[in-house]
């Protein structure tokens, strides 16, 4: 089987800028999703029943429905028609589509990260809490200065996995016309009428991204492991 990659010199920019858009979206999603996940995890530990119920409902909805459905509902529901469209190399960033996409992916990611954070907090030995309380440290400061730093070390590998997942899931934003990597590949396909090679090249780009992130995650885990042994 012969492959035809003759389109690459002319359409290389669609893939390169598509990768940059994908990475930008993923960084924003993991950043906001982590903040949201920590807040939700802390809220689930609250003794305020209505707050506990609300965040549990949020996690239940976003973990129990397909992401593509969430993306479409968010795009149709959120009105950002006045948002600008900005040229970005060979692609255009339509912020009326990009903003709802980042919001809904962050909400989805936050639901999963909240469970990761909750597990990380519960993995901290209860003796740490008791020692902090015996020293007269208030519960809020105990959570901030004693529990969360240790929990963060426990959940860092899982956050790396979430980043990799978001990189791949960002391809679903092509359903609302965001020009990320996968949409760029489909644009090349539609322009050149070359059926599979643009998709194979996009898949190769995704594979390289996730491979680099996986290698970085393993390096970080080894560093954390050395620190714990020390």
XYZ file of N, CA, C and O in Angstrom, residues 26-167:
568
model
N -5.785 22.468 25.883
C -5.554 21.465 26.929
C -4.978 22.088 28.192
O -5.374 21.730 29.307
N -4.030 23.024 28.030
C -3.441 23.692 29.191
C -4.510 24.475 29.943
O -4.599 24.413 31.180
N -5.347 25.227 29.209
C -6.425 25.991 29.843
C -7.397 25.069 30.573
O -7.814 25.344 31.705
N -7.753 23.955 29.931
C -8.725 23.028 30.514
C -8.177 22.394 31.786
O -8.883 22.307 32.805
N -6.924 21.929 31.755
C -6.339 21.298 32.941
C -6.174 22.320 34.066
O -6.411 22.016 35.240
N -5.799 23.558 33.725
C -5.638 24.610 34.734
C -6.965 24.895 35.434
O -7.073 24.813 36.669
N -7.984 25.224 34.642
C -9.284 25.545 35.239
C -9.948 24.308 35.841
O -10.620 24.394 36.873
N -9.761 23.165 35.191
C -10.343 21.936 35.710
C -9.745 21.538 37.048
O -10.456 21.033 37.924
N -8.439 21.783 37.225
C -7.793 21.456 38.498
C -8.307 22.357 39.617
O -8.610 21.883 40.722
N -8.412 23.651 39.327
C -8.954 24.578 40.332
C -10.368 24.162 40.717
O -10.717 24.077 41.905
N -11.191 23.892 39.704
C -12.574 23.476 39.963
C -12.616 22.150 40.708
O -13.410 21.972 41.652
N -11.757 21.209 40.316
C -11.735 19.898 40.961
C -11.380 19.981 42.432
O -11.978 19.294 43.267
N -10.402 20.840 42.774
C -10.019 21.018 44.185
C -11.184 21.611 44.975
O -11.502 21.146 46.077
N -11.840 22.631 44.410
C -12.965 23.269 45.102
C -14.118 22.291 45.308
O -14.740 22.255 46.375
N -14.381 21.489 44.280
C -15.479 20.512 44.385
C -15.133 19.434 45.411
O -15.990 19.027 46.219
N -13.887 18.968 45.407
C -13.469 17.949 46.374
C -13.601 18.463 47.802
O -14.045 17.736 48.700
N -13.230 19.725 48.026
C -13.363 20.320 49.362
C -14.835 20.511 49.722
O -15.229 20.297 50.873
N -15.641 20.885 48.722
C -17.076 21.076 48.975
C -17.752 19.758 49.346
O -18.671 19.731 50.174
N -17.289 18.656 48.747
C -17.876 17.349 49.059
C -17.546 16.903 50.482
O -18.239 16.048 51.038
N -16.509 17.485 51.058
C -16.154 17.175 52.447
C -16.852 18.118 53.422
O -16.707 17.975 54.632
N -17.599 19.064 52.867
C -18.288 20.042 53.714
C -19.451 19.396 54.457
O -20.053 18.413 53.993
N -19.771 19.965 55.609
C -20.924 19.490 56.384
C -22.218 20.209 55.981
O -23.273 19.934 56.546
N -22.110 21.121 55.018
C -23.305 21.810 54.506
C -23.969 20.886 53.490
O -23.449 20.665 52.383
N -25.122 20.353 53.836
C -25.749 19.308 53.026
C -26.109 19.787 51.621
O -25.914 19.067 50.640
N -26.655 21.006 51.509
C -27.080 21.489 50.192
C -25.870 21.653 49.268
O -25.933 21.339 48.076
N -24.743 22.133 49.816
C -23.520 22.284 49.019
C -23.001 20.916 48.593
O -22.611 20.718 47.439
N -23.017 19.979 49.527
C -22.575 18.618 49.228
C -23.443 18.002 48.138
O -22.944 17.343 47.213
N -24.736 18.236 48.216
C -25.662 17.681 47.224
C -25.427 18.304 45.855
O -25.415 17.597 44.834
N -25.212 19.610 45.810
C -25.032 20.313 44.534
C -23.783 19.827 43.803
O -23.832 19.558 42.599
N -22.667 19.719 44.523
C -21.435 19.288 43.851
C -21.508 17.808 43.471
O -20.962 17.399 42.444
N -22.188 17.008 44.266
C -22.369 15.594 43.917
C -23.221 15.467 42.657
O -22.951 14.615 41.797
N -24.238 16.322 42.535
C -25.088 16.333 41.346
C -24.282 16.743 40.116
O -24.407 16.143 39.042
N -23.442 17.745 40.284
C -22.582 18.212 39.191
C -21.667 17.087 38.703
O -21.552 16.837 37.484
N -21.006 16.395 39.630
C -20.111 15.305 39.262
C -20.888 14.187 38.585
O -20.456 13.611 37.573
N -22.066 13.872 39.111
C -22.910 12.807 38.549
C -23.293 13.117 37.107
O -23.219 12.252 36.227
N -23.685 14.357 36.825
C -24.121 14.751 35.483
C -22.957 14.699 34.499
O -23.066 14.107 33.415
N -21.826 15.295 34.863
C -20.723 15.401 33.903
C -19.971 14.090 33.713
O -19.356 13.885 32.664
N -20.012 13.206 34.699
C -19.367 11.902 34.519
C -20.313 10.897 33.867
O -19.857 9.864 33.382
N -21.595 11.213 33.842
C -22.577 10.253 33.343
C -23.141 10.553 31.977
O -23.995 9.811 31.485
N -22.670 11.639 31.323
C -23.160 11.970 29.989
C -21.987 12.098 29.021
O -20.881 12.471 29.413
N -22.198 11.786 27.737
C -21.099 11.857 26.753
C -20.583 13.286 26.592
O -21.368 14.243 26.572
N -19.272 13.410 26.449
C -18.689 14.741 26.331
C -19.160 15.461 25.073
O -19.362 16.674 25.078
N -19.342 14.722 23.980
C -19.767 15.370 22.739
C -21.151 15.992 22.900
O -21.443 17.058 22.332
N -22.011 15.357 23.699
C -23.333 15.922 23.973
C -23.191 17.199 24.802
O -23.861 18.210 24.541
N -22.322 17.164 25.791
C -22.077 18.346 26.619
C -21.560 19.501 25.771
O -21.966 20.657 25.961
N -20.652 19.202 24.829
C -20.082 20.245 23.977
C -21.160 20.901 23.125
O -21.228 22.132 23.018
N -22.020 20.096 22.530
C -23.067 20.640 21.667
C -24.062 21.476 22.467
O -24.483 22.548 22.020
N -24.448 20.998 23.648
C -25.386 21.751 24.488
C -24.766 23.083 24.904
O -25.417 24.138 24.847
N -23.477 23.052 25.302
C -22.799 24.281 25.728
C -22.721 25.284 24.587
O -22.960 26.488 24.776
N -22.410 24.809 23.379
C -22.280 25.709 22.236
C -23.625 26.355 21.884
O -23.684 27.552 21.564
N -24.683 25.574 21.952
C -26.001 26.105 21.614
C -26.573 26.976 22.727
O -27.373 27.879 22.475
N -26.164 26.702 23.957
C -26.711 27.401 25.114
C -25.976 28.715 25.392
O -26.582 29.741 25.692
N -24.642 28.678 25.294
C -23.845 29.865 25.611
C -23.775 30.789 24.400
O -23.429 30.361 23.304
N -24.075 32.034 24.615
C -24.113 33.004 23.525
C -22.877 33.900 23.580
O -22.813 34.841 24.362
N -21.904 33.590 22.734
C -20.705 34.424 22.635
C -20.547 34.933 21.200
O -19.434 35.017 20.672
N -21.662 35.279 20.570
C -21.631 35.680 19.162
C -20.817 36.942 18.931
O -20.322 37.171 17.822
N -20.687 37.777 19.963
C -19.925 39.017 19.802
C -18.418 38.805 19.968
O -17.634 39.731 19.777
N -18.017 37.571 20.351
C -16.594 37.277 20.530
C -15.880 37.343 19.177
O -16.448 36.964 18.145
N -14.631 37.817 19.158
C -13.930 38.009 17.877
C -13.397 36.716 17.285
O -13.308 35.688 17.957
N -13.036 36.791 16.022
C -12.305 35.718 15.341
C -10.913 36.249 15.040
O -10.760 37.295 14.417
N -9.904 35.535 15.494
C -8.520 36.005 15.397
C -7.715 35.067 14.513
O -7.778 33.842 14.677
N -6.962 35.627 13.584
C -6.099 34.826 12.732
C -4.937 34.255 13.533
O -4.310 34.969 14.323
N -4.657 32.972 13.331
C -3.573 32.301 14.063
C -2.831 31.439 13.070
O -3.140 30.259 12.883
N -1.846 32.054 12.398
C -1.138 31.315 11.357
C -2.077 31.002 10.206
O -2.728 31.878 9.661
N -2.143 29.735 9.838
C -3.001 29.319 8.735
C -4.422 28.997 9.180
O -5.270 28.672 8.347
N -4.687 29.055 10.484
C -6.026 28.769 10.986
C -6.594 30.022 11.648
O -5.884 30.999 11.885
N -7.885 29.997 11.912
C -8.547 31.105 12.586
C -9.160 30.605 13.885
O -9.769 29.526 13.924
N -8.996 31.395 14.944
C -9.583 31.062 16.236
C -10.876 31.842 16.403
O -10.851 33.064 16.567
N -11.982 31.143 16.343
C -13.295 31.750 16.545
C -13.636 31.643 18.031
O -13.998 30.573 18.506
N -13.495 32.761 18.746
C -13.683 32.717 20.196
C -15.138 32.485 20.585
O -15.404 32.091 21.719
N -16.076 32.704 19.677
C -17.473 32.391 19.981
C -17.675 30.885 20.104
O -18.640 30.422 20.725
N -16.764 30.111 19.530
C -16.791 28.657 19.639
C -15.762 28.169 20.662
O -15.995 27.201 21.386
N -14.605 28.859 20.696
C -13.523 28.426 21.569
C -13.878 28.563 23.048
O -13.587 27.666 23.852
N -14.514 29.669 23.426
C -14.846 29.897 24.838
C -15.806 28.837 25.378
O -15.530 28.232 26.431
N -16.943 28.560 24.697
C -17.804 27.470 25.195
C -17.083 26.130 25.238
O -17.305 25.333 26.154
N -16.206 25.880 24.256
C -15.475 24.618 24.233
C -14.580 24.455 25.443
O -14.560 23.401 26.088
N -13.822 25.502 25.766
C -12.931 25.440 26.929
C -13.735 25.334 28.211
O -13.377 24.570 29.125
N -14.842 26.065 28.308
C -15.671 26.026 29.520
C -16.205 24.627 29.766
O -16.102 24.079 30.879
N -16.765 24.006 28.736
C -17.405 22.708 28.950
C -16.367 21.616 29.179
O -16.574 20.707 30.008
N -15.213 21.692 28.506
C -14.165 20.713 28.767
C -13.609 20.877 30.181
O -13.271 19.896 30.847
N -13.513 22.133 30.644
C -13.037 22.382 32.010
C -14.025 21.842 33.031
O -13.612 21.261 34.053
N -15.311 22.013 32.777
C -16.328 21.478 33.692
C -16.273 19.955 33.717
O -16.380 19.339 34.787
N -16.100 19.358 32.543
C -15.999 17.900 32.475
C -14.746 17.411 33.191
O -14.797 16.463 33.988
N -13.620 18.065 32.920
C -12.362 17.681 33.550
C -12.423 17.890 35.057
O -11.928 17.062 35.829
N -13.054 18.987 35.492
C -13.185 19.265 36.918
C -13.927 18.175 37.662
O -13.599 17.856 38.812
N -14.934 17.582 37.007
C -15.704 16.510 37.642
C -14.817 15.299 37.909
O -14.907 14.662 38.970
N -13.941 14.974 36.958
C -13.045 13.824 37.142
C -11.909 14.150 38.100
O -11.530 13.322 38.938
N -11.362 15.363 37.976
C -10.260 15.749 38.858
C -10.726 15.827 40.307
O -9.962 15.530 41.230
N -11.987 16.203 40.534
C -12.495 16.273 41.907
C -12.417 14.922 42.599
O -12.099 14.834 43.791
N -12.670 13.848 41.851
C -12.573 12.508 42.425
C -11.109 12.120 42.665
O -10.789 11.435 43.645
N -10.234 12.587 41.778
C -8.801 12.339 41.973
C -8.316 13.042 43.231
O -7.586 12.462 44.053
N -8.727 14.307 43.394
C -8.312 15.087 44.569
C -8.894 14.483 45.838
O -8.214 14.379 46.868
N -10.148 14.078 45.774
C -10.787 13.468 46.954
C -10.029 12.227 47.403
O -9.752 12.037 48.598
N -9.648 11.387 46.425
C -8.886 10.187 46.756
C -7.514 10.546 47.322
O -7.019 9.893 48.247
N -6.892 11.596 46.771
C -5.594 12.030 47.268
C -5.666 12.545 48.696
O -4.779 12.260 49.515
N -6.723 13.275 49.006
C -6.907 13.783 50.369
C -7.131 12.640 51.349
O -6.559 12.607 52.438
N -7.950 11.677 50.941
C -8.244 10.545 51.817
C -7.021 9.647 52.018
O -6.962 8.897 53.004
N -6.045 9.733 51.089
C -4.839 8.919 51.218
C -3.853 9.493 52.228
O -2.922 8.797 52.647
N -4.042 10.754 52.617
C -3.169 11.359 53.624
C -3.494 10.738 54.979
O -4.664 10.695 55.386
N -2.513 10.223 55.692
C -2.777 9.563 56.983
C -3.522 10.487 57.956
O -3.220 11.680 58.050
N -4.498 9.921 58.668
C -5.270 10.714 59.612
C -4.409 11.244 60.759
O -4.753 12.240 61.398
N -3.288 10.569 60.997
C -2.381 11.042 62.028
C -1.852 12.443 61.745
O -1.536 13.192 62.678
N -1.754 12.800 60.453
C -1.307 14.138 60.079
C -2.316 15.187 60.561
O -1.946 16.244 61.085
N -3.600 14.866 60.396
C -4.648 15.776 60.866
C -4.622 15.897 62.379
O -4.706 17.003 62.941
N -4.521 14.755 63.035
C -4.531 14.759 64.500
C -3.333 15.538 65.048
O -3.460 16.275 66.034
N -2.172 15.381 64.402
C -0.979 16.100 64.855
C -1.161 17.603 64.671
O -0.778 18.398 65.546
N -1.758 17.992 63.538
C -1.976 19.421 63.289
C -2.962 20.010 64.296
O -2.751 21.102 64.832
N -4.043 19.259 64.577
C -5.038 19.747 65.535
C -4.450 19.848 66.938
O -4.768 20.767 67.703
N -3.585 18.891 67.282
C -2.970 18.906 68.618
C -2.040 20.104 68.801
O -1.794 20.552 69.922
N -1.543 20.636 67.670
C -0.688 21.813 67.723
C -1.503 23.115 67.692
O -0.927 24.204 67.682
N -2.809 22.965 67.660
C -3.673 24.137 67.680
C -3.889 24.774 66.322
O -4.364 25.911 66.236
N -3.548 24.049 65.226
C -3.767 24.595 63.884
C -5.241 24.423 63.511
O -5.808 23.343 63.656
N -5.848 25.486 63.018
C -7.262 25.454 62.671
C -7.504 24.552 61.464
O -6.608 24.356 60.634
N -8.735 23.989 61.351
C -9.032 23.056 60.255
C -8.725 23.614 58.866
O -8.194 22.900 58.014
N -9.068 24.889 58.636
C -8.817 25.480 57.326
C -7.347 25.510 56.981
O -6.937 25.162 55.865
N -6.531 25.939 57.929
C -5.086 25.989 57.711
C -4.481 24.591 57.647
O -3.501 24.359 56.936
N -5.064 23.657 58.391
C -4.592 22.270 58.316
C -4.776 21.716 56.914
O -3.873 21.076 56.358
N -5.951 21.981 56.335
C -6.217 21.515 54.977
C -5.282 22.195 53.988
O -4.738 21.546 53.075
N -5.041 23.488 54.167
C -4.244 24.259 53.209
C -2.754 23.955 53.294
O -2.087 23.815 52.258
N -2.230 23.845 54.509
C -0.783 23.749 54.683
C -0.275 22.334 54.977
O 0.915 22.069 54.822
N -1.179 21.451 55.414
C -0.746 20.104 55.794
C -1.276 19.049 54.822
O -0.505 18.243 54.281
N -2.589 19.052 54.600
C -3.206 17.976 53.820
C -3.003 18.160 52.314
O -2.533 17.243 51.627
N -3.365 19.346 51.791
C -3.319 19.539 50.341
C -1.921 19.375 49.737
O -1.792 18.770 48.663
N -0.842 19.891 50.375
C 0.485 19.654 49.783
C 0.829 18.172 49.651
O 1.415 17.748 48.650
N 0.457 17.371 50.668
C 0.715 15.934 50.593
C -0.200 15.256 49.574
O 0.224 14.352 48.841
N -1.462 15.695 49.536
C -2.396 15.132 48.567
C -1.959 15.453 47.143
O -2.076 14.611 46.243
N -1.435 16.671 46.938
C -0.996 17.075 45.603
C 0.107 16.157 45.096
O 0.133 15.774 43.926
N 1.014 15.767 45.968
C 2.086 14.853 45.577
C 1.498 13.495 45.178
O 1.992 12.853 44.243
N 0.433 13.084 45.873
C -0.191 11.797 45.558
C -0.922 11.822 44.214
O -0.965 10.813 43.504
N -1.520 12.966 43.887
C -2.388 13.027 42.703
C -1.667 13.528 41.460
O -2.253 13.500 40.372
N -0.414 13.961 41.586
C 0.289 14.527 40.440
C 0.362 13.557 39.260
O 0.124 13.970 38.110
N 0.668 12.269 39.467
C 0.657 11.343 38.329
C -0.719 11.244 37.659
O -0.812 11.177 36.431
N -1.778 11.241 38.470
C -3.131 11.157 37.915
C -3.477 12.418 37.129
O -4.189 12.352 36.118
N -2.981 13.565 37.574
C -3.195 14.804 36.828
C -2.491 14.742 35.474
O -2.989 15.273 34.478
N -1.322 14.096 35.449
C -0.631 13.899 34.181
C -1.455 13.066 33.223
O -1.556 13.367 32.025
N -2.089 12.021 33.751
C -2.984 11.198 32.923
C -4.165 12.010 32.412
O -4.612 11.832 31.269
N -4.682 12.897 33.259
C -5.809 13.739 32.856
C -5.396 14.673 31.725
O -6.178 14.908 30.793
N -4.180 15.209 31.797
C -3.685 16.083 30.736
C -3.640 15.331 29.409
O -4.059 15.851 28.362
N -3.149 14.096 29.442
C -3.081 13.274 28.236
C -4.486 13.008 27.690
O -4.729 13.072 26.478
N -5.419 12.736 28.588
C -6.801 12.484 28.172
C -7.412 13.719 27.523
O -8.103 13.622 26.500
N -7.143 14.890 28.103
C -7.698 16.134 27.560
C -7.119 16.417 26.172
O -7.838 16.892 25.278
N -5.823 16.125 25.976
C -5.204 16.300 24.656
C -6.003 15.533 23.603
O -6.300 16.047 22.511
